[in-house]
Structure formats: C-alpha cells, structure tokens
C-alpha cells in the first residue's frame, strides 16, 4: 500500500515553455501533498505544501507564480513550471500523506527529472 | 529553529557486516517523529524506519534498527548483515508537528563492499 506515482519520469523542454508534472496517490487519499526539489548530491528542499481544495503554501524563496501547484482532488496534485529556464532543471519529487496529523508519514513518488534546454 | 544534522557524508561497510549511520537533531517540540529514508540510485525515496518520540523503545524493522537517545537528541540507524542492495543515500528526517513538514538532513552515502 501507500504508493505514489509521478508522471512524467523525465521531461526535456525548451526554454520559455511550461511543463506540468503530475503526482498521484494510487491507493490512498492524500489530504496533503508536498513538492520537493533535489539538486545533484544534495538533500531534498521543500518547495511547497498543498492541501486538497486550498491554495498551496510556498516556502520562502520559492516563486509561486513560477511554480504553480494545484491539488484538485484527494489523489492528484500537479506542479506546473511556467516559462521554464535552464536553471529550473532539477529533480522534482512529490510526496503525499494521509492527513496533517501529528504522526504523518510521507510517501514519496519516484521523481521527475526536468531538463530545460 | 529545528535542524537535522548528518555528520557522515559517506560511509562504507563490508557485505554481511554492521554499520551505524549517525543523526542528531534539534527541536523544541515534545511530540515529534523521526524517520530514516533510503534513496537508491533510482532516486525513489523509501521509508526505512520511523520512531515516535514518546516511545522509549527503539524501533526495529528486520535488519534495520535505531538507537534513539532523546535526551541527547540522537537518532542513529544500524544496519545489520549489510547487503549490496543497501547501498544508497540515507536521509534522516524530523517531522515537525507544528508545520506538518519534514526537515531532512544532508544525507549519508552508504557504500557496500563485496
């Protein structure tokens, strides 16, 4: 149980275009989903937290107009990188938790490698 | 501020031997959770073990166990009978019950030598 999928696993796009990454919880309903960014050989950096039906909460320094997050249902959250630039190239990982309780385990998707040319 | 520190960037262990990965943390919360995640070359984050701070008993999952020292704010991971498949990055994480977020350490790369 507790499987999270991400699509696509890899994407290459041209500078200036937008890219959408989907994160789905396959066998549970995720009240809260998280989006992380991971640079090579580094730890995960939390970008934003999204709760179903409400606006995402962005971490300091993350541009909300550039990284659009939508959590339309209890099983789906999307991250759209708008007007992508080469510096947005990175590994993006989502995670999902059943609910924002005091004991929540996060289950991670397999990640999406974004390359902006 | 809550922090998680992993002071060992890289560790090596011989196959079938035991290795301990260190993690220290700082929090003002009395109720919190600690986790160890494994990230193999596939980059998929896999939950290894979790520990509730209110439990004195150390968590164990098969060959993986923790040494949780609450007063010292230490949470080390012991891997027994190491296998080649254990080679990965290991991240220690603190669950912040106030913000519902994970705070990750910088990771320890574990190499398993045949």
Coordinates of C-alpha atoms in Angstrom, one line a residue:
Chain A
X1 CA 0.0 0.0 0.0
X2 CA 0.8 3.7 0.1
X3 CA 2.0 4.1 -3.5
X4 CA 2.6 7.4 -5.1
X5 CA 3.2 7.9 -8.8
X6 CA 4.7 10.7 -10.8
X7 CA 4.4 11.5 -14.4
X8 CA 6.4 12.0 -16.5
X9 CA 9.6 10.5 -15.1
X10 CA 11.7 12.6 -17.4
X11 CA 10.9 15.6 -19.5
X12 CA 13.0 17.8 -21.7
X13 CA 11.7 21.1 -22.8
X14 CA 12.8 24.3 -24.5
X15 CA 13.4 27.5 -22.5
X16 CA 10.3 29.6 -22.2
X17 CA 7.8 26.7 -22.3
X18 CA 5.7 25.4 -19.4
X19 CA 5.9 21.9 -18.0
X20 CA 3.3 20.1 -15.9
X21 CA 4.2 17.3 -13.5
X22 CA 1.5 15.1 -12.0
X23 CA 1.6 13.4 -8.6
X24 CA -1.0 10.7 -7.8
X25 CA -1.6 8.7 -4.7
X26 CA -2.7 5.4 -6.1
X27 CA -4.2 3.5 -3.1
X28 CA -5.0 6.1 -0.5
X29 CA -6.5 9.6 -0.3
X30 CA -3.9 12.2 0.3
X31 CA -5.1 15.3 2.2
X32 CA -1.7 16.8 2.0
X33 CA 0.9 16.7 -0.8
X34 CA 4.4 18.1 -0.8
X35 CA 6.7 19.1 -3.6
X36 CA 10.4 19.0 -3.3
X37 CA 13.3 19.8 -5.4
X38 CA 16.6 17.9 -5.3
X39 CA 19.9 19.1 -6.7
X40 CA 22.6 16.6 -7.5
X41 CA 24.1 15.0 -4.5
X42 CA 22.1 17.2 -2.2
X43 CA 19.2 16.8 0.2
X44 CA 15.5 17.4 -0.6
X45 CA 14.4 21.0 -0.5
X46 CA 10.7 21.6 0.3
X47 CA 9.1 23.9 -2.3
X48 CA 5.5 23.9 -1.2
X49 CA 2.8 22.1 0.7
X50 CA -0.6 21.7 -0.8
X51 CA -3.9 20.7 0.8
X52 CA -6.8 19.4 -1.3
X53 CA -9.1 22.3 -2.2
X54 CA -7.0 25.1 -0.9
X55 CA -4.1 27.2 -2.1
X56 CA -0.6 25.8 -1.7
X57 CA 1.7 27.2 0.9
X58 CA 5.1 28.0 -0.6
X59 CA 8.4 28.0 1.2
X60 CA 10.4 31.2 1.4
X61 CA 12.3 32.0 -1.8
X62 CA 10.0 29.8 -4.0
X63 CA 8.2 31.8 -6.7
X64 CA 4.6 30.9 -6.5
X65 CA 3.9 32.4 -10.0
X66 CA 6.6 30.3 -11.5
X67 CA 5.8 27.0 -9.7
X68 CA 2.0 26.6 -9.9
X69 CA 0.6 23.9 -7.7
X70 CA -2.9 22.6 -7.9
X71 CA -4.4 20.0 -5.6
X72 CA -7.7 19.4 -7.2
X73 CA -8.6 16.1 -5.6
X74 CA -7.5 13.8 -2.8
X75 CA -5.4 11.7 -5.2
X76 CA -3.9 14.3 -7.6
X77 CA -1.6 17.3 -7.3
X78 CA 0.1 19.0 -10.2
X79 CA 3.2 21.2 -10.4
X80 CA 3.5 23.4 -13.4
X81 CA 6.8 25.1 -14.1
X82 CA 5.9 28.1 -16.1
X83 CA 8.3 29.8 -18.5
X84 CA 11.0 27.3 -17.7
X85 CA 14.6 28.3 -17.8
X86 CA 17.8 26.2 -17.7
X87 CA 18.2 27.0 -14.0
X88 CA 14.9 25.2 -13.4
X89 CA 16.5 22.0 -14.5
X90 CA 16.4 19.7 -11.5
X91 CA 14.9 16.6 -10.0
X92 CA 11.4 17.2 -8.6
X93 CA 9.9 14.8 -6.1
X94 CA 6.4 14.8 -4.7
X95 CA 5.1 13.1 -1.5
X96 CA 1.7 12.5 -0.1
X97 CA 0.4 11.9 3.4
X98 CA -3.0 10.7 4.6
X99 CA -3.6 13.8 6.7
X100 CA -2.0 16.6 8.5
X101 CA -1.9 14.9 11.9
X102 CA 0.9 14.8 14.4
X103 CA 2.2 11.5 13.2
X104 CA 2.1 11.6 9.4
X105 CA 4.4 9.5 7.3
X106 CA 5.1 10.9 3.9
X107 CA 5.1 8.5 0.9
X108 CA 7.3 9.6 -2.0
X109 CA 6.8 9.5 -5.7
X110 CA 9.7 8.3 -7.9
X111 CA 10.6 11.8 -9.0
X112 CA 10.7 13.7 -12.3
X113 CA 13.9 14.8 -14.0
X114 CA 13.3 18.1 -15.7
X115 CA 15.9 19.3 -18.3
X116 CA 15.4 22.8 -19.8
X117 CA 17.4 23.5 -22.9
Chain B
X1 CA 14.7 26.5 14.5
X2 CA 14.5 22.8 14.0
X3 CA 17.6 21.2 12.5
X4 CA 18.8 17.7 11.4
X5 CA 22.5 17.0 11.1
X6 CA 24.1 14.0 9.5
X7 CA 27.8 14.4 10.0
X8 CA 28.9 11.5 7.9
X9 CA 28.8 12.4 4.2
X10 CA 29.9 8.9 3.2
X11 CA 30.3 5.5 4.9
X12 CA 31.5 2.1 3.7
X13 CA 30.7 -1.3 5.0
X14 CA 31.7 -4.8 4.1
X15 CA 29.0 -7.1 2.9
X16 CA 27.4 -9.0 5.9
X17 CA 28.9 -6.6 8.4
X18 CA 27.1 -4.0 10.5
X19 CA 27.2 -0.2 10.0
X20 CA 25.8 2.7 12.0
X21 CA 24.7 6.0 10.5
X22 CA 24.6 9.0 12.7
X23 CA 21.9 11.6 13.0
X24 CA 21.4 14.4 15.5
X25 CA 18.5 16.8 15.6
X26 CA 17.3 19.8 17.5
X27 CA 13.7 20.6 18.3
X28 CA 11.7 22.4 21.0
X29 CA 8.7 20.1 20.5
X30 CA 8.0 17.4 23.0
X31 CA 6.0 15.3 20.5
X32 CA 7.7 14.6 17.2
X33 CA 8.6 11.8 14.9
X34 CA 11.9 10.7 13.3
X35 CA 12.4 8.8 10.1
X36 CA 15.1 7.2 8.1
X37 CA 14.6 7.2 4.3
X38 CA 16.7 5.4 1.8
X39 CA 17.3 6.8 -1.7
X40 CA 18.9 4.2 -4.0
X41 CA 20.3 5.2 -7.5
X42 CA 16.7 5.0 -8.8
X43 CA 16.1 8.2 -6.7
X44 CA 12.9 6.7 -5.2
X45 CA 12.7 7.6 -1.6
X46 CA 11.9 4.5 0.5
X47 CA 10.8 4.6 4.1
X48 CA 13.2 2.5 6.2
X49 CA 12.1 3.1 9.7
X50 CA 10.2 5.5 11.9
X51 CA 10.3 6.4 15.6
X52 CA 7.8 8.1 17.8
X53 CA 9.5 10.4 20.2
X54 CA 7.2 9.4 23.1
X55 CA 8.2 5.8 22.8
X56 CA 11.3 4.8 24.7
X57 CA 11.6 1.5 22.8
X58 CA 13.9 1.7 19.8
X59 CA 12.2 0.9 16.5
X60 CA 13.3 -2.2 14.6
X61 CA 12.5 -3.4 11.0
X62 CA 14.2 -6.6 10.2
X63 CA 17.9 -5.8 9.7
X64 CA 17.4 -2.1 10.5
X65 CA 17.2 -0.7 14.0
X66 CA 17.6 2.7 15.6
X67 CA 19.3 3.9 18.7
X68 CA 17.1 6.7 19.8
X69 CA 18.6 8.8 22.6
X70 CA 16.0 11.5 23.3
X71 CA 18.0 13.5 25.9
X72 CA 21.0 13.6 23.6
X73 CA 18.7 14.3 20.6
X74 CA 20.4 11.5 18.7
X75 CA 18.8 9.1 16.3
X76 CA 21.3 6.6 14.7
X77 CA 20.5 3.9 12.2
X78 CA 22.1 0.5 12.5
X79 CA 22.1 -1.8 9.5
X80 CA 23.0 -5.4 10.3
X81 CA 24.1 -8.1 7.9
X82 CA 24.6 -5.4 5.2
X83 CA 23.7 -6.4 1.7
X84 CA 24.7 -5.0 -1.7
X85 CA 21.2 -3.7 -2.1
X86 CA 21.6 -1.5 0.9
X87 CA 23.9 0.8 -1.0
X88 CA 22.1 4.2 -1.2
X89 CA 21.8 7.6 0.2
X90 CA 20.3 7.6 3.6
X91 CA 18.4 10.6 4.9
X92 CA 17.4 11.3 8.4
X93 CA 14.2 13.4 8.8
X94 CA 12.4 15.1 11.6
X95 CA 8.6 15.6 11.4
X96 CA 7.6 19.0 12.6
X97 CA 4.2 18.5 14.1
X98 CA 3.6 22.3 14.2
X99 CA 4.0 22.8 10.4
X100 CA 3.5 19.2 9.2
X101 CA 6.7 19.3 7.4
X102 CA 9.8 17.1 7.2
X103 CA 13.2 18.6 8.0
X104 CA 15.8 16.5 6.2
X105 CA 19.4 16.0 7.0
X106 CA 22.0 16.3 4.3
X107 CA 22.3 12.6 3.8
X108 CA 24.9 9.9 4.1
X109 CA 26.0 7.9 1.1
X110 CA 26.5 4.2 2.1
X111 CA 28.7 2.0 0.0
X112 CA 28.6 -1.8 0.5
X113 CA 31.7 -3.6 -0.5
X114 CA 31.5 -7.1 -1.8

